[in-house]
């Protein structure tokens, strides 16, 4: 902006110097005492400088409007960033709240499993050890339908279902609250999918996977249909097709 002001001042001085140089030194005229001649000089001076100064004023106005536009863009960007940060803050409050709820469900989880035809109520870790052995045996016999029946029988009181339901709600929260239309990216969603898995105890997550693969319910169907979540499972080595 300063260069235009200095340019205008140089132009004014240039006009004065050129006028004085031409009449005083070139034509060897002295300064006049006549008001009429000074009035003519004023008209000449104004007529010469007015278009130039008007142009400079127009340029300064354009520059001022451009600076105002940049300031407005910056303010709009700050408002958008603030809104985005607030969306993320609200999301994270729900996200970590749901993770806490999952842990509460898992903490006192007991499952009824059969050992030598006798029902035993075991902790999640011990029950999973028994279930893994039985599922692996049935997989070796290529009896997927029997595995589903076995898991459904163990989950007759919907305890595994409760785990997978809470987990699927968290996955849905990530997919919907961090959707493209909310100005979030696939990369951001996948980072939170990884965070969810990493913050879930391994035994807990193994039970979720068993429910996801072998239970026929809406939460497991939703997780199987979520392509971005499945990609993260593949990246972490939990390929569902290979686990069936």
Tab-separated table of C-alpha atoms in Angstrom:
chain	number	residue	atom	x	y	z
A	1	UNK	CA	0.000	0.000	0.000
A	2	UNK	CA	2.845	2.453	0.848
A	3	UNK	CA	4.356	2.193	-2.619
A	4	UNK	CA	1.194	3.699	-4.148
A	5	UNK	CA	1.262	6.620	-1.690
A	6	UNK	CA	4.909	7.278	-2.441
A	7	UNK	CA	4.138	7.010	-6.159
A	8	UNK	CA	1.451	9.699	-5.840
A	9	UNK	CA	3.819	12.006	-3.954
A	10	UNK	CA	6.543	11.527	-6.577
A	11	UNK	CA	4.007	12.305	-9.315
A	12	UNK	CA	2.970	15.552	-7.566
A	13	UNK	CA	6.582	16.608	-7.098
A	14	UNK	CA	7.340	15.663	-10.694
A	15	UNK	CA	4.604	17.926	-12.005
A	16	UNK	CA	5.771	20.846	-9.834
A	17	UNK	CA	9.415	20.409	-10.782
A	18	UNK	CA	8.666	20.043	-14.498
A	19	UNK	CA	6.458	23.152	-14.451
A	20	UNK	CA	8.989	25.270	-12.574
A	21	UNK	CA	11.855	23.942	-14.696
A	22	UNK	CA	10.079	24.716	-17.969
A	23	UNK	CA	8.836	28.220	-17.139
A	24	UNK	CA	11.552	29.464	-14.793
A	25	UNK	CA	14.650	27.971	-16.392
A	26	UNK	CA	13.487	27.139	-19.907
A	27	UNK	CA	11.468	30.269	-20.698
A	28	UNK	CA	13.317	32.398	-18.115
A	29	UNK	CA	10.084	33.672	-16.570
A	30	UNK	CA	9.929	35.033	-13.020
A	31	UNK	CA	7.222	34.178	-10.521
A	32	UNK	CA	4.157	36.220	-11.333
A	33	UNK	CA	2.354	38.562	-8.934
A	34	UNK	CA	-0.866	38.298	-10.943
A	35	UNK	CA	-3.726	36.376	-9.254
A	36	UNK	CA	-5.139	35.523	-12.696
A	37	UNK	CA	-1.934	33.800	-13.750
A	38	UNK	CA	-1.758	31.860	-10.479
A	39	UNK	CA	-5.390	30.867	-10.994
A	40	UNK	CA	-4.473	29.547	-14.461
A	41	UNK	CA	-1.559	27.685	-12.882
A	42	UNK	CA	-3.937	26.122	-10.391
A	43	UNK	CA	-6.251	24.987	-13.169
A	44	UNK	CA	-3.315	23.526	-15.076
A	45	UNK	CA	-1.914	21.853	-11.999
A	46	UNK	CA	-5.287	20.406	-10.994
A	47	UNK	CA	-6.162	19.258	-14.502
A	48	UNK	CA	-2.847	17.455	-14.782
A	49	UNK	CA	-2.859	15.786	-11.381
A	50	UNK	CA	-6.557	14.992	-10.849
A	51	UNK	CA	-6.667	12.038	-13.287
A	52	UNK	CA	-3.413	10.685	-11.887
A	53	UNK	CA	-4.536	10.996	-8.258
A	54	UNK	CA	-7.952	9.550	-9.128
A	55	UNK	CA	-6.236	6.535	-10.651
A	56	UNK	CA	-4.045	6.127	-7.553
A	57	UNK	CA	-7.144	6.428	-5.334
A	58	UNK	CA	-8.881	3.741	-7.405
A	59	UNK	CA	-5.885	1.431	-7.081
A	60	UNK	CA	-5.789	2.016	-3.324
A	61	UNK	CA	-9.505	1.268	-3.103
A	62	UNK	CA	-9.060	-1.987	-5.010
A	63	UNK	CA	-6.139	-2.938	-2.782
A	64	UNK	CA	-8.197	-2.106	0.292
A	65	UNK	CA	-11.055	-4.307	-0.928
A	66	UNK	CA	-8.627	-7.134	-1.673
A	67	UNK	CA	-7.144	-6.847	1.823
A	68	UNK	CA	-10.663	-6.891	3.279
A	69	UNK	CA	-11.530	-9.981	1.241
A	70	UNK	CA	-8.418	-11.797	2.493
A	71	UNK	CA	-9.285	-10.824	6.061
A	72	UNK	CA	-12.841	-12.152	5.572
A	73	UNK	CA	-11.508	-15.390	4.072
A	74	UNK	CA	-9.152	-15.797	7.023
A	75	UNK	CA	-11.999	-15.149	9.471
A	76	UNK	CA	-14.241	-17.638	7.649
A	77	UNK	CA	-11.461	-20.223	7.727
A	78	UNK	CA	-10.995	-19.664	11.471
A	79	UNK	CA	-14.737	-20.073	12.049
A	80	UNK	CA	-14.778	-23.285	9.970
A	81	UNK	CA	-11.771	-24.644	11.881
A	82	UNK	CA	-13.448	-23.756	15.163
A	83	UNK	CA	-16.656	-25.533	14.131
A	84	UNK	CA	-14.652	-28.560	12.969
A	85	UNK	CA	-12.760	-28.660	16.271
A	86	UNK	CA	-16.032	-28.498	18.174
A	87	UNK	CA	-17.459	-31.369	16.101
A	88	UNK	CA	-14.361	-33.432	16.848
A	89	UNK	CA	-14.528	-32.592	20.557
A	90	UNK	CA	-18.180	-33.705	20.794
A	91	UNK	CA	-17.371	-36.847	18.825
A	92	UNK	CA	-14.453	-37.773	21.089
A	93	UNK	CA	-16.588	-37.321	24.207
A	94	UNK	CA	-19.059	-39.880	22.825
A	95	UNK	CA	-16.300	-42.091	21.413
A	96	UNK	CA	-14.383	-42.521	24.657
A	97	UNK	CA	-17.654	-42.759	26.573
A	98	UNK	CA	-18.708	-45.743	24.456
A	99	UNK	CA	-15.303	-47.380	24.915
A	100	UNK	CA	-15.776	-47.010	28.662
A	101	UNK	CA	-19.232	-48.597	28.398
A	102	UNK	CA	-17.775	-51.544	26.485
A	103	UNK	CA	-15.206	-52.102	29.216
A	104	UNK	CA	-17.929	-52.110	31.860
A	105	UNK	CA	-19.892	-54.733	29.918
A	106	UNK	CA	-16.776	-56.871	29.487
A	107	UNK	CA	-15.414	-56.470	33.032
A	108	UNK	CA	-17.794	-58.877	34.767
A	109	UNK	CA	-18.616	-60.997	31.737
A	110	UNK	CA	-19.251	-64.683	32.422
A	111	UNK	CA	-20.040	-67.288	29.769
A	112	UNK	CA	-21.576	-70.733	30.134
A	113	UNK	CA	-19.531	-73.308	28.228
A	114	UNK	CA	-19.654	-77.072	28.194
A	115	UNK	CA	-16.624	-79.050	29.282
A	116	UNK	CA	-17.067	-82.811	29.028
A	117	UNK	CA	-20.838	-82.318	28.639
A	118	UNK	CA	-21.034	-80.273	31.824
A	119	UNK	CA	-21.916	-76.560	31.891
A	120	UNK	CA	-19.391	-74.271	33.532
A	121	UNK	CA	-19.689	-70.528	34.054
A	122	UNK	CA	-16.248	-69.146	33.254
A	123	UNK	CA	-14.614	-65.737	32.968
A	124	UNK	CA	-14.269	-64.344	29.457
A	125	UNK	CA	-10.596	-65.329	29.218
A	126	UNK	CA	-11.156	-68.953	30.311
A	127	UNK	CA	-14.330	-69.322	28.261
A	128	UNK	CA	-12.530	-68.015	25.169
A	129	UNK	CA	-9.790	-70.633	25.651
A	130	UNK	CA	-12.413	-73.407	25.592
A	131	UNK	CA	-14.326	-71.824	22.706
A	132	UNK	CA	-11.203	-71.426	20.564
A	133	UNK	CA	-10.367	-75.097	20.930
A	134	UNK	CA	-13.904	-76.188	20.027
A	135	UNK	CA	-14.201	-73.761	17.096
A	136	UNK	CA	-10.831	-74.839	15.718
A	137	UNK	CA	-11.931	-78.490	15.881
A	138	UNK	CA	-15.205	-77.765	14.098
A	139	UNK	CA	-13.401	-75.691	11.460
A	140	UNK	CA	-11.138	-78.653	10.753
A	141	UNK	CA	-14.302	-80.654	10.072
A	142	UNK	CA	-15.587	-77.939	7.684
A	143	UNK	CA	-18.779	-77.581	9.699
A	144	UNK	CA	-19.355	-73.823	9.766
A	145	UNK	CA	-23.052	-74.310	10.497
A	146	UNK	CA	-22.146	-76.267	13.632
A	147	UNK	CA	-19.808	-73.471	14.748
A	148	UNK	CA	-22.675	-70.992	14.409
A	149	UNK	CA	-24.919	-73.278	16.436
A	150	UNK	CA	-22.199	-73.670	19.065
A	151	UNK	CA	-21.645	-69.908	19.417
A	152	UNK	CA	-25.400	-69.241	19.444
A	153	UNK	CA	-25.817	-71.813	22.225
A	154	UNK	CA	-23.115	-70.198	24.354
A	155	UNK	CA	-24.675	-66.802	23.721
A	156	UNK	CA	-28.196	-67.878	24.654
A	157	UNK	CA	-28.232	-65.109	27.284
A	158	UNK	CA	-26.980	-62.487	24.745
A	159	UNK	CA	-23.751	-61.630	26.544
A	160	UNK	CA	-21.559	-61.834	23.431
A	161	UNK	CA	-24.333	-60.013	21.594
A	162	UNK	CA	-24.086	-57.166	24.139
A	163	UNK	CA	-20.358	-56.895	23.462
A	164	UNK	CA	-20.708	-56.806	19.700
A	165	UNK	CA	-23.659	-54.408	19.893
A	166	UNK	CA	-21.644	-51.883	21.951
A	167	UNK	CA	-18.678	-52.300	19.591
A	168	UNK	CA	-20.823	-51.793	16.477
A	169	UNK	CA	-22.352	-48.631	17.981
A	170	UNK	CA	-18.843	-47.200	18.332
A	171	UNK	CA	-17.986	-48.134	14.737
A	172	UNK	CA	-21.234	-46.523	13.555
A	173	UNK	CA	-20.407	-43.390	15.553
A	174	UNK	CA	-17.067	-43.097	13.732
A	175	UNK	CA	-18.618	-43.686	10.300
A	176	UNK	CA	-21.471	-41.207	10.770
A	177	UNK	CA	-19.940	-38.434	12.886
A	178	UNK	CA	-16.720	-38.370	10.842
A	179	UNK	CA	-18.448	-38.741	7.461
A	180	UNK	CA	-17.307	-36.977	4.288
A	181	UNK	CA	-20.313	-34.648	4.461
A	182	UNK	CA	-19.030	-33.477	7.860
A	183	UNK	CA	-15.705	-32.532	6.210
A	184	UNK	CA	-13.761	-35.449	7.650
A	185	UNK	CA	-11.646	-37.841	5.586
A	186	UNK	CA	-11.355	-41.605	5.182
A	187	UNK	CA	-7.904	-41.366	6.760
A	188	UNK	CA	-9.336	-39.771	9.913
A	189	UNK	CA	-12.060	-42.409	10.189
A	190	UNK	CA	-9.545	-45.224	9.800
A	191	UNK	CA	-7.319	-43.741	12.497
A	192	UNK	CA	-10.230	-43.863	14.933
A	193	UNK	CA	-11.084	-47.434	13.876
A	194	UNK	CA	-7.501	-48.372	14.763
A	195	UNK	CA	-7.772	-46.479	18.051
A	196	UNK	CA	-10.972	-48.352	18.898
A	197	UNK	CA	-9.355	-51.729	18.226
A	198	UNK	CA	-6.161	-50.832	20.095
A	199	UNK	CA	-8.124	-49.635	23.149
A	200	UNK	CA	-10.147	-52.861	23.245
A	201	UNK	CA	-8.591	-55.687	25.283
A	202	UNK	CA	-7.488	-58.536	23.051
A	203	UNK	CA	-9.753	-61.153	24.672
A	204	UNK	CA	-12.641	-58.717	24.428
A	205	UNK	CA	-11.865	-58.073	20.768
A	206	UNK	CA	-11.573	-61.822	20.046
A	207	UNK	CA	-15.093	-62.329	21.414
A	208	UNK	CA	-16.300	-59.453	19.227
A	209	UNK	CA	-14.724	-61.147	16.193
A	210	UNK	CA	-16.355	-64.463	17.066
A	211	UNK	CA	-19.720	-62.735	17.301
A	212	UNK	CA	-19.049	-60.782	14.110
A	213	UNK	CA	-18.248	-63.947	12.142
A	214	UNK	CA	-20.633	-66.520	13.592
A	215	UNK	CA	-23.606	-64.694	15.116
A	216	UNK	CA	-26.513	-63.792	12.841
A	217	UNK	CA	-27.618	-60.433	14.222
A	218	UNK	CA	-27.874	-56.829	13.072
A	219	UNK	CA	-24.647	-55.562	14.779
A	220	UNK	CA	-22.537	-58.310	13.175
A	221	UNK	CA	-24.169	-57.697	9.774
A	222	UNK	CA	-23.461	-53.990	10.068
A	223	UNK	CA	-19.788	-54.572	10.905
A	224	UNK	CA	-19.388	-57.041	8.043
A	225	UNK	CA	-20.915	-54.519	5.630
A	226	UNK	CA	-18.732	-51.588	6.724
A	227	UNK	CA	-16.029	-51.625	4.026
A	228	UNK	CA	-13.712	-49.100	5.719
A	229	UNK	CA	-13.787	-51.020	8.995
A	230	UNK	CA	-13.092	-54.289	7.164
A	231	UNK	CA	-10.096	-52.686	5.438
A	232	UNK	CA	-8.652	-51.817	8.848
A	233	UNK	CA	-9.232	-55.388	10.035
A	234	UNK	CA	-7.341	-56.631	6.977
A	235	UNK	CA	-4.475	-54.191	7.633
A	236	UNK	CA	-4.219	-55.431	11.228
A	237	UNK	CA	-4.236	-59.082	10.150
A	238	UNK	CA	-7.864	-59.943	10.959
A	239	UNK	CA	-9.110	-61.042	7.545
A	240	UNK	CA	-12.702	-62.177	8.117
A	241	UNK	CA	-12.835	-64.420	5.035
A	242	UNK	CA	-9.778	-66.323	6.195
A	243	UNK	CA	-11.067	-66.633	9.758
A	244	UNK	CA	-14.313	-68.362	8.788
